[in-house]
mmCIF file of C-alpha atoms in Angstrom:
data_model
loop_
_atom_site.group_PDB
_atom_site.id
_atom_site.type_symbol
_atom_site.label_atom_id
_atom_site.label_comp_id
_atom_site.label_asym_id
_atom_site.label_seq_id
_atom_site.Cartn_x
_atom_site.Cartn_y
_atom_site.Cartn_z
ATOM 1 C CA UNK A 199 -43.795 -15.511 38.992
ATOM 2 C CA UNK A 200 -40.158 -16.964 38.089
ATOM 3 C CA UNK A 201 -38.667 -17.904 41.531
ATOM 4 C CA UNK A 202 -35.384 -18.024 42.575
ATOM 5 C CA UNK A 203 -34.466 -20.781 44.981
ATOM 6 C CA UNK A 204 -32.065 -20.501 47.892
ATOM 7 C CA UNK A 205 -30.537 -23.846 49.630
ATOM 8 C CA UNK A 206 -29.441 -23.534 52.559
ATOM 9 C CA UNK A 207 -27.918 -25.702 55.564
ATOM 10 C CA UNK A 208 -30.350 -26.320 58.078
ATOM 11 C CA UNK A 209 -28.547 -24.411 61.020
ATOM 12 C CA UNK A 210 -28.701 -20.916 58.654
ATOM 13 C CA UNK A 211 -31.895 -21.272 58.231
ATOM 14 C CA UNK A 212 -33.809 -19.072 60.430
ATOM 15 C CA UNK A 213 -30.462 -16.162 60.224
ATOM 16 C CA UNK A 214 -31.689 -16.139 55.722
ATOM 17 C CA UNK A 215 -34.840 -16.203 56.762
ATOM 18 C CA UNK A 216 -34.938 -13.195 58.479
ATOM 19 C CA UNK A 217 -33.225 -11.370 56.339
ATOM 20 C CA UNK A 218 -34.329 -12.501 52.790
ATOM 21 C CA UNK A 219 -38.160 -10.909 52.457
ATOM 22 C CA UNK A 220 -38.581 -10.711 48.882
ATOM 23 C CA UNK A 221 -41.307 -12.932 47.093
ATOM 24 C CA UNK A 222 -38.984 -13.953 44.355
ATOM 25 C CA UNK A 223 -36.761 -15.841 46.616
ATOM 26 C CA UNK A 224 -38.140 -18.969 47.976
ATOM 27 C CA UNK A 225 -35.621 -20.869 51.000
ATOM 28 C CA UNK A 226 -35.455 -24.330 51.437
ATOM 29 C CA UNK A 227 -33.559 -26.415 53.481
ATOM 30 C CA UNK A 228 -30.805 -28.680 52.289
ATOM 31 C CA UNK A 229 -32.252 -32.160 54.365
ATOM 32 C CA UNK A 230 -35.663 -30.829 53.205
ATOM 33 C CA UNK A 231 -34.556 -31.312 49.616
ATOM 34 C CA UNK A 232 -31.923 -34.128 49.925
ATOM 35 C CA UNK A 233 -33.246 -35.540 53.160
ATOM 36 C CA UNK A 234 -30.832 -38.808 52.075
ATOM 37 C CA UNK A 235 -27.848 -36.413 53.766
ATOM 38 C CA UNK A 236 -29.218 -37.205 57.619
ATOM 39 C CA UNK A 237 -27.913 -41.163 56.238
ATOM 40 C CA UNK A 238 -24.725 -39.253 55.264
ATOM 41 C CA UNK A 239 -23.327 -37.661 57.965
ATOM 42 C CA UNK A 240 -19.767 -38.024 56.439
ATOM 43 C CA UNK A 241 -20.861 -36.296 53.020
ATOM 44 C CA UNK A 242 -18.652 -33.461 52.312
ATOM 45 C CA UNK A 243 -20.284 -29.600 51.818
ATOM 46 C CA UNK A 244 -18.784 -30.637 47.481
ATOM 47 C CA UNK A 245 -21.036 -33.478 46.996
ATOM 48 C CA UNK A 246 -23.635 -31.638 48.646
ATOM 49 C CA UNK A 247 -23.960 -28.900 46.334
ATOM 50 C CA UNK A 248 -23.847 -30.842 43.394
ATOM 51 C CA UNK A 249 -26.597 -33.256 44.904
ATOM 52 C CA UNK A 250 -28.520 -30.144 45.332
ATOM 53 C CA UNK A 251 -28.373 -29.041 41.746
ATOM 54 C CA UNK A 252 -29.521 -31.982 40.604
ATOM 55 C CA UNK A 253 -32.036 -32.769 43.368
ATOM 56 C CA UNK A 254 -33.897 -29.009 42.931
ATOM 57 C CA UNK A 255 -35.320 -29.982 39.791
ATOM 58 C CA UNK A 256 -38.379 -31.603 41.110
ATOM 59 C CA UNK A 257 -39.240 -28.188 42.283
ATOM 60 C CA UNK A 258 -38.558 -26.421 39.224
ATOM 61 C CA UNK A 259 -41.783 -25.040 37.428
ATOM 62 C CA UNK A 260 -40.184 -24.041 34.159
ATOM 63 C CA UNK A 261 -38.619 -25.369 31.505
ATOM 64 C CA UNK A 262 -35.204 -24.726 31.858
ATOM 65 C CA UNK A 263 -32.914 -23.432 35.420
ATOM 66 C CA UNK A 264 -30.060 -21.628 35.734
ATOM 67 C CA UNK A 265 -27.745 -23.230 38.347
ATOM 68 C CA UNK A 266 -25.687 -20.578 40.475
ATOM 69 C CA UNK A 267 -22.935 -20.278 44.095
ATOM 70 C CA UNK A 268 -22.382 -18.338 46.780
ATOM 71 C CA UNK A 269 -18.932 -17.079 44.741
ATOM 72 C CA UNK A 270 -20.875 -15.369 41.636
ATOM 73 C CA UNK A 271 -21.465 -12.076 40.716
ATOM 74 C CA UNK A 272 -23.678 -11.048 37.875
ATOM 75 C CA UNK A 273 -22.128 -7.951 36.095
ATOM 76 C CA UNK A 274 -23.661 -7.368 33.114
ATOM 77 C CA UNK A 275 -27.553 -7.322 31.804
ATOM 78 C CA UNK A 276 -29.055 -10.863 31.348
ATOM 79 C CA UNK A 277 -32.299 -11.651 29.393
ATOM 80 C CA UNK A 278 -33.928 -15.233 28.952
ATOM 81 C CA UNK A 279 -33.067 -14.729 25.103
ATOM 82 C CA UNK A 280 -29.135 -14.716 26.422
ATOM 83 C CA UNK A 281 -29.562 -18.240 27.777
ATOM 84 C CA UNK A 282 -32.710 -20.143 25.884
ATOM 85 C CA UNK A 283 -33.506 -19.576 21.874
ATOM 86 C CA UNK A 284 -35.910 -21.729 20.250
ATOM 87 C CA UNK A 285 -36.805 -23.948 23.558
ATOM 88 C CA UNK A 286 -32.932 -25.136 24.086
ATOM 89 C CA UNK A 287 -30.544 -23.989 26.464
ATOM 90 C CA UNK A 288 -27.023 -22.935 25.534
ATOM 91 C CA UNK A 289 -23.855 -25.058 26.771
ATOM 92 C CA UNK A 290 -20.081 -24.375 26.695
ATOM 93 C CA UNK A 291 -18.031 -26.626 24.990
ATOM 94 C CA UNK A 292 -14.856 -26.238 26.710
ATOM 95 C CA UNK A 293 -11.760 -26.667 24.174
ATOM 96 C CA UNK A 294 -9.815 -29.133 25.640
ATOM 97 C CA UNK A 295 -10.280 -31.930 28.272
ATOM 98 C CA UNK A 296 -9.953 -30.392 32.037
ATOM 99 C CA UNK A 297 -11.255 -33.128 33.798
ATOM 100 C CA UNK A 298 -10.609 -36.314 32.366
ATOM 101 C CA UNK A 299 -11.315 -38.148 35.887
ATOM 102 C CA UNK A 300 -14.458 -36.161 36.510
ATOM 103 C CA UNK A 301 -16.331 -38.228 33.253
ATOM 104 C CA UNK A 302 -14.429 -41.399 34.011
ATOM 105 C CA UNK A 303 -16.419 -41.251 37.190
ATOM 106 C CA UNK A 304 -19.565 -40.196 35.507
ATOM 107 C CA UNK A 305 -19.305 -43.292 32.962
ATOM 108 C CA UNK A 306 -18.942 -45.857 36.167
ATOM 109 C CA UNK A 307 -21.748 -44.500 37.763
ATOM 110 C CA UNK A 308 -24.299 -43.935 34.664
ATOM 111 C CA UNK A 309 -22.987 -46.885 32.932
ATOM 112 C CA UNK A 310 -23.167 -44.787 29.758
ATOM 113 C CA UNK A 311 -20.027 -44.120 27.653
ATOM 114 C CA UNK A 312 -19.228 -40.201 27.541
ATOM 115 C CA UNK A 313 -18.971 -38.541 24.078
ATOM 116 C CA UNK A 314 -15.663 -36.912 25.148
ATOM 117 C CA UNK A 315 -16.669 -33.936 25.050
ATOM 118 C CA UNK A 316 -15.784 -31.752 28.295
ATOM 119 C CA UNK A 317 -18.382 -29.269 28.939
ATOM 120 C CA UNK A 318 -18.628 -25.733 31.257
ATOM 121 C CA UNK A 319 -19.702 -25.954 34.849
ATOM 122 C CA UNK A 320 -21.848 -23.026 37.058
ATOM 123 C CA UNK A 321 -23.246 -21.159 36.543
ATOM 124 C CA UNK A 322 -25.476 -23.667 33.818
ATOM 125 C CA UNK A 323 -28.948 -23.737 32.479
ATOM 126 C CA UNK A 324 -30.332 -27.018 32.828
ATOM 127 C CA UNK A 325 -33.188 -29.014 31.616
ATOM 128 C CA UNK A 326 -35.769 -30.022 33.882
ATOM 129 C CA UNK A 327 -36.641 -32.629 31.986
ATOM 130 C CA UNK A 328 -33.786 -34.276 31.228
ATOM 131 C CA UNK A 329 -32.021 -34.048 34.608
ATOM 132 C CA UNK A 330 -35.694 -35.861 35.324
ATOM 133 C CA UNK A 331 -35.082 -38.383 33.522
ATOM 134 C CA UNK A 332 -31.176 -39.374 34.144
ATOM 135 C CA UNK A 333 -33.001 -39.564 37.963
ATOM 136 C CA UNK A 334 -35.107 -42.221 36.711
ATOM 137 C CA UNK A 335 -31.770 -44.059 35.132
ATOM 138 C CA UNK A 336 -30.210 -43.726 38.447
ATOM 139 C CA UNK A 337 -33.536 -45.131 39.941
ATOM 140 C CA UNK A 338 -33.670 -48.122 37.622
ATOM 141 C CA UNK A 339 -29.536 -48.892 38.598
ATOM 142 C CA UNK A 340 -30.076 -48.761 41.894
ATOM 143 C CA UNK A 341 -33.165 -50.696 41.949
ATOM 144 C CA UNK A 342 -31.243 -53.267 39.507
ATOM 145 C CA UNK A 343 -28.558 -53.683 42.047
ATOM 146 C CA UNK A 344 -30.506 -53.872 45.662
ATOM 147 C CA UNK A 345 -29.118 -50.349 47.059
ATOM 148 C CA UNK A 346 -32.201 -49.120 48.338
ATOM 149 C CA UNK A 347 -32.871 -52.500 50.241
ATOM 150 C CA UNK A 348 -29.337 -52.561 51.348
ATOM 151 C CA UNK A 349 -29.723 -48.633 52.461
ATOM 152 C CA UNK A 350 -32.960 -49.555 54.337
ATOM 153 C CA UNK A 351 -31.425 -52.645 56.414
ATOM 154 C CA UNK A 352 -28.396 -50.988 57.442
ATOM 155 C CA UNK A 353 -30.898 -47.746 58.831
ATOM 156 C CA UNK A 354 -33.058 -50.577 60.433
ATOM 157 C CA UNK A 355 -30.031 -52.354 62.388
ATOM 158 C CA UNK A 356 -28.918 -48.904 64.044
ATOM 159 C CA UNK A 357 -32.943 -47.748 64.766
ATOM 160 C CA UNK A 358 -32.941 -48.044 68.531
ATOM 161 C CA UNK A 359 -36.341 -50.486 69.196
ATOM 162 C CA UNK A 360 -39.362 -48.047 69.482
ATOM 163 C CA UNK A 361 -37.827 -45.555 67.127
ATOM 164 C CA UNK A 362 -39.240 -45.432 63.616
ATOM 165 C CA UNK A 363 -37.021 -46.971 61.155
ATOM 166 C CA UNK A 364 -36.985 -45.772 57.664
ATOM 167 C CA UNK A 365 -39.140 -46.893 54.382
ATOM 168 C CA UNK A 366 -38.838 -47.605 50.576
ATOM 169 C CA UNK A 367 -40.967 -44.376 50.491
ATOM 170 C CA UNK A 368 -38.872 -42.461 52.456
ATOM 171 C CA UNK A 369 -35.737 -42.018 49.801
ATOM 172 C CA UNK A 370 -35.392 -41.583 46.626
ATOM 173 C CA UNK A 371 -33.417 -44.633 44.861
ATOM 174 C CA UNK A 372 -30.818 -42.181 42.474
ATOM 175 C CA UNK A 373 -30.187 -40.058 45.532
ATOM 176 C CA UNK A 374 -29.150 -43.236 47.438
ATOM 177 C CA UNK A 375 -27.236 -44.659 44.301
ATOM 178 C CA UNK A 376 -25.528 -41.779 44.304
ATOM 179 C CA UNK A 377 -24.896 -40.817 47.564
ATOM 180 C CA UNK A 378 -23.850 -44.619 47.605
ATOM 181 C CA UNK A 379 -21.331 -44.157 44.829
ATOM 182 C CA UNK A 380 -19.199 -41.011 45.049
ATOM 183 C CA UNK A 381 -17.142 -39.523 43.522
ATOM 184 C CA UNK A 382 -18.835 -37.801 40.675
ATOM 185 C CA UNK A 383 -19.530 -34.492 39.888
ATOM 186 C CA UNK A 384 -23.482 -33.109 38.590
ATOM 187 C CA UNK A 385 -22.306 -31.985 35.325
ATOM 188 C CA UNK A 386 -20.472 -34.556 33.955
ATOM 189 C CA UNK A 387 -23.648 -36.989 34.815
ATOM 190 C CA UNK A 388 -26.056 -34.795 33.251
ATOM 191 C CA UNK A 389 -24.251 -33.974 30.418
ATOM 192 C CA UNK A 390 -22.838 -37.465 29.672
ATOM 193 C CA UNK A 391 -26.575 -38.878 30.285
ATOM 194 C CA UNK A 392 -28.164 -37.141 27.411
ATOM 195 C CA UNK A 393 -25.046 -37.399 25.003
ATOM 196 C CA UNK A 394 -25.155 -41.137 25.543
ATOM 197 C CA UNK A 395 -29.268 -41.244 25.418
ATOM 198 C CA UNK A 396 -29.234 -38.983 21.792
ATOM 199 C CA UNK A 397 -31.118 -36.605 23.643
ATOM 200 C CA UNK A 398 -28.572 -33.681 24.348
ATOM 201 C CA UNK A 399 -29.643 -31.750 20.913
ATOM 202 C CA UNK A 400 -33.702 -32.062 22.518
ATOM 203 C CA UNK A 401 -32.315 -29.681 25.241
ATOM 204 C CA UNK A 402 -29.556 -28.185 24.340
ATOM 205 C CA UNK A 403 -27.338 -26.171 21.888
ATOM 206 C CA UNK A 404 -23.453 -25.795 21.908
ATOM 207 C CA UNK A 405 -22.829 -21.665 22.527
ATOM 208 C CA UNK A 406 -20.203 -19.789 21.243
ATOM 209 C CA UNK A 407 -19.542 -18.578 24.223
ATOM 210 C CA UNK A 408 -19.252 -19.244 28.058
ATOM 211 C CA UNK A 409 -21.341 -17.922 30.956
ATOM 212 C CA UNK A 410 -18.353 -17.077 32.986
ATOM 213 C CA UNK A 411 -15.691 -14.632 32.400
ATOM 214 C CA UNK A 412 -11.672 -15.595 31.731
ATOM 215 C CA UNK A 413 -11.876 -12.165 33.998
ATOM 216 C CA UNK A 414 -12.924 -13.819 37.340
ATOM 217 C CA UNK A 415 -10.985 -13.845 40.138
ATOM 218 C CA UNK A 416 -9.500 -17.423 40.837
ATOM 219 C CA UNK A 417 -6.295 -16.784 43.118
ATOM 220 C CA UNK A 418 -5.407 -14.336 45.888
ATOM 221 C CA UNK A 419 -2.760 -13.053 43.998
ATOM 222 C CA UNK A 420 -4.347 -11.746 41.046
ATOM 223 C CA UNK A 421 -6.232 -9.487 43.805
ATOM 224 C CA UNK A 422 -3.487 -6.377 43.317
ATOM 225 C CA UNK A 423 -4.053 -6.754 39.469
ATOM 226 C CA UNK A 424 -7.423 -7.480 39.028
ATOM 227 C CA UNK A 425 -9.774 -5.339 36.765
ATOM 228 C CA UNK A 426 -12.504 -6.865 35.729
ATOM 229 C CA UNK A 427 -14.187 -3.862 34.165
ATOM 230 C CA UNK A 428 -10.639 -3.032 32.083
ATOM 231 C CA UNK A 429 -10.605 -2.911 28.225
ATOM 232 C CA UNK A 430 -10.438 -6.737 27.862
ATOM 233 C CA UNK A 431 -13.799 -6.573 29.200
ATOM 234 C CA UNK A 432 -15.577 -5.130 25.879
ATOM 235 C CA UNK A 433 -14.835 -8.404 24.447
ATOM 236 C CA UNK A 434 -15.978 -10.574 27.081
ATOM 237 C CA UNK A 435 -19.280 -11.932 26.031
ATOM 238 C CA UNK A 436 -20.035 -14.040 29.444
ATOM 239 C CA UNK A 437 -22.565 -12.664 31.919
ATOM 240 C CA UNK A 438 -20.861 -13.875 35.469
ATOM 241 C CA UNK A 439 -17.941 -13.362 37.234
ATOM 242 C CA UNK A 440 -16.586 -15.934 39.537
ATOM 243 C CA UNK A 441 -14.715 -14.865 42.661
ATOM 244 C CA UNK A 442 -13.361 -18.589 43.962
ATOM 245 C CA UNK A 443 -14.544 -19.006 47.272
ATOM 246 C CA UNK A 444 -11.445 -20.930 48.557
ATOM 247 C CA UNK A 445 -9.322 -18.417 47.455
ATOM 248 C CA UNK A 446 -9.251 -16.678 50.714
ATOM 249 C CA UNK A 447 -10.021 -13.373 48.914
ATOM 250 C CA UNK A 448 -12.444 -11.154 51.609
ATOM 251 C CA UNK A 449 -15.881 -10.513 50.368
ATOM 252 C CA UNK A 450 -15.404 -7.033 51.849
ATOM 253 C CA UNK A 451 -13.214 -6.119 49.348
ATOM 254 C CA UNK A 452 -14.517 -7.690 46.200
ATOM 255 C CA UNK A 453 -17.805 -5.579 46.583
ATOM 256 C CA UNK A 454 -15.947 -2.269 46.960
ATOM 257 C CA UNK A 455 -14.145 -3.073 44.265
ATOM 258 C CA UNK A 456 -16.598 -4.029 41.666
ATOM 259 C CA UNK A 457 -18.914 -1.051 43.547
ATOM 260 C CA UNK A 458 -15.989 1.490 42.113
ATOM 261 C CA UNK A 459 -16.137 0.209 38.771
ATOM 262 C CA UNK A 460 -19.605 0.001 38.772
ATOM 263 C CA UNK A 461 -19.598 3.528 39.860
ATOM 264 C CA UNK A 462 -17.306 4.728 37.336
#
């Protein structure tokens, strides 16, 4: 059975507990998974998620996992065939370069040069495999340049004596490195790994088309305007809509409305 994983702060734990009983959904807690954040107290909720998406893969069973938020909705029929043909995953090409600074970033940290290309963000389909494997180039930089030792003394000088300080075996080195060596974003690193390692074309495939709609909701004032079920969207080849969760936009309202058009 396929599962579909849920992270989730520690303290809402028990509340999505209780209320998610299906056997598809398996829940997980965010310091369970990254338990490097309880050194991090500072981390913000952004780096978090991204951490996450990369640190879930050593759970994943399959080949391939599609990454998704809190602020998508999924409004049309998806099949495996839509996101994987012949054992690669489709990625977005974007057409021009959004976020120069975000693969600047990603080149200090990997040490890899980036291929320039700018590529789309969640909801992705990622490689197990290879985000596997940029951890263990993480591993090997941050073993290269004594993070995980430095990590380690600085828990053992604030251990109050009798308390049990922290070992090698308790971290992963690449979550350290790059909890160590913000900012960067998850996509950018993954992507710009297995450009610069020849290995993107193993996994992947450029689509023709992206997984989220130019129909999403982004701002609060498109809110009066917004039909995402209008004429434009017979065209629309993406599966997801994103409503932008620091738009302000109530959640209330966004499910009536798509439940109308849905309805109609």
């Amino acid at each position: 059975m396929r599962s579909c994983w849920v992270v989730t702060p520690d303290e809402d734990f028990a509340v999505l507990a209780a209320a998610i009983k299906d056997a598809r959904y398996t829940l997980v807690r965010e310091n369970d998974l990254v338990p490097e954040f309880r050194s991090f107290q500072k981390l913000s909720g952004w780096f978090k998620q991204q951490a996450i998406k990369i640190a879930i893969a050593r759970l994943i069973k399959t080949k391939f996992y599609l990454t998704l938020d809190a602020d998508l909705v999924c409004w049309k029929m998806l099949r495996y065939s839509d996101l994987v043909r012949h054992s690669r995953a489709g990625c977005y090409i974007q057409p021009s370069d959004l976020h120069p600074d975000w693969y600047q970033s990603s080149e200090r940290v990997l040490r890899l040069p980036r291929s320039g290309a700018c590529h789309s963000v969640t909801p992705a389909v990622l490689s197990r495999k290879g985000m596997l494997m940029m951890q263990t180039h993480l591993s090997h930089l941050a073993e290269q340049n004594g993070l995980v030792t430095e990590w380690l003394d600085y828990h053992r000088s604030l251990s109050p004596q009798g308390n049990r300080a922290p070992k090698a075996t308790d971290s992963r080195p690449w979550a350290v490195y790059l909890l160590m060596n913000t900012p960067w974003t998850e996509y950018s690193l993954y992507y710009t790994f297995l450009e610069a390692t020849g290995k993107f074309d193993d996994h992947h495939f450029r689509a023709q088309h992206c997984l989220y709609s130019t129909s999403s909701l982004w701002h609060a004032d498109q809110i009066s305007s917004w039909d995402p079920y209008g004429r434009s969207a017979r065209d629309d080849h993406s599966f997801f809509l994103v409503v932008q969760s620091n738009s302000g936009i109530a959640s209330g309202y966004v499910r009536e409305k798509l439940a109308q058009d849905l309805e109609s």
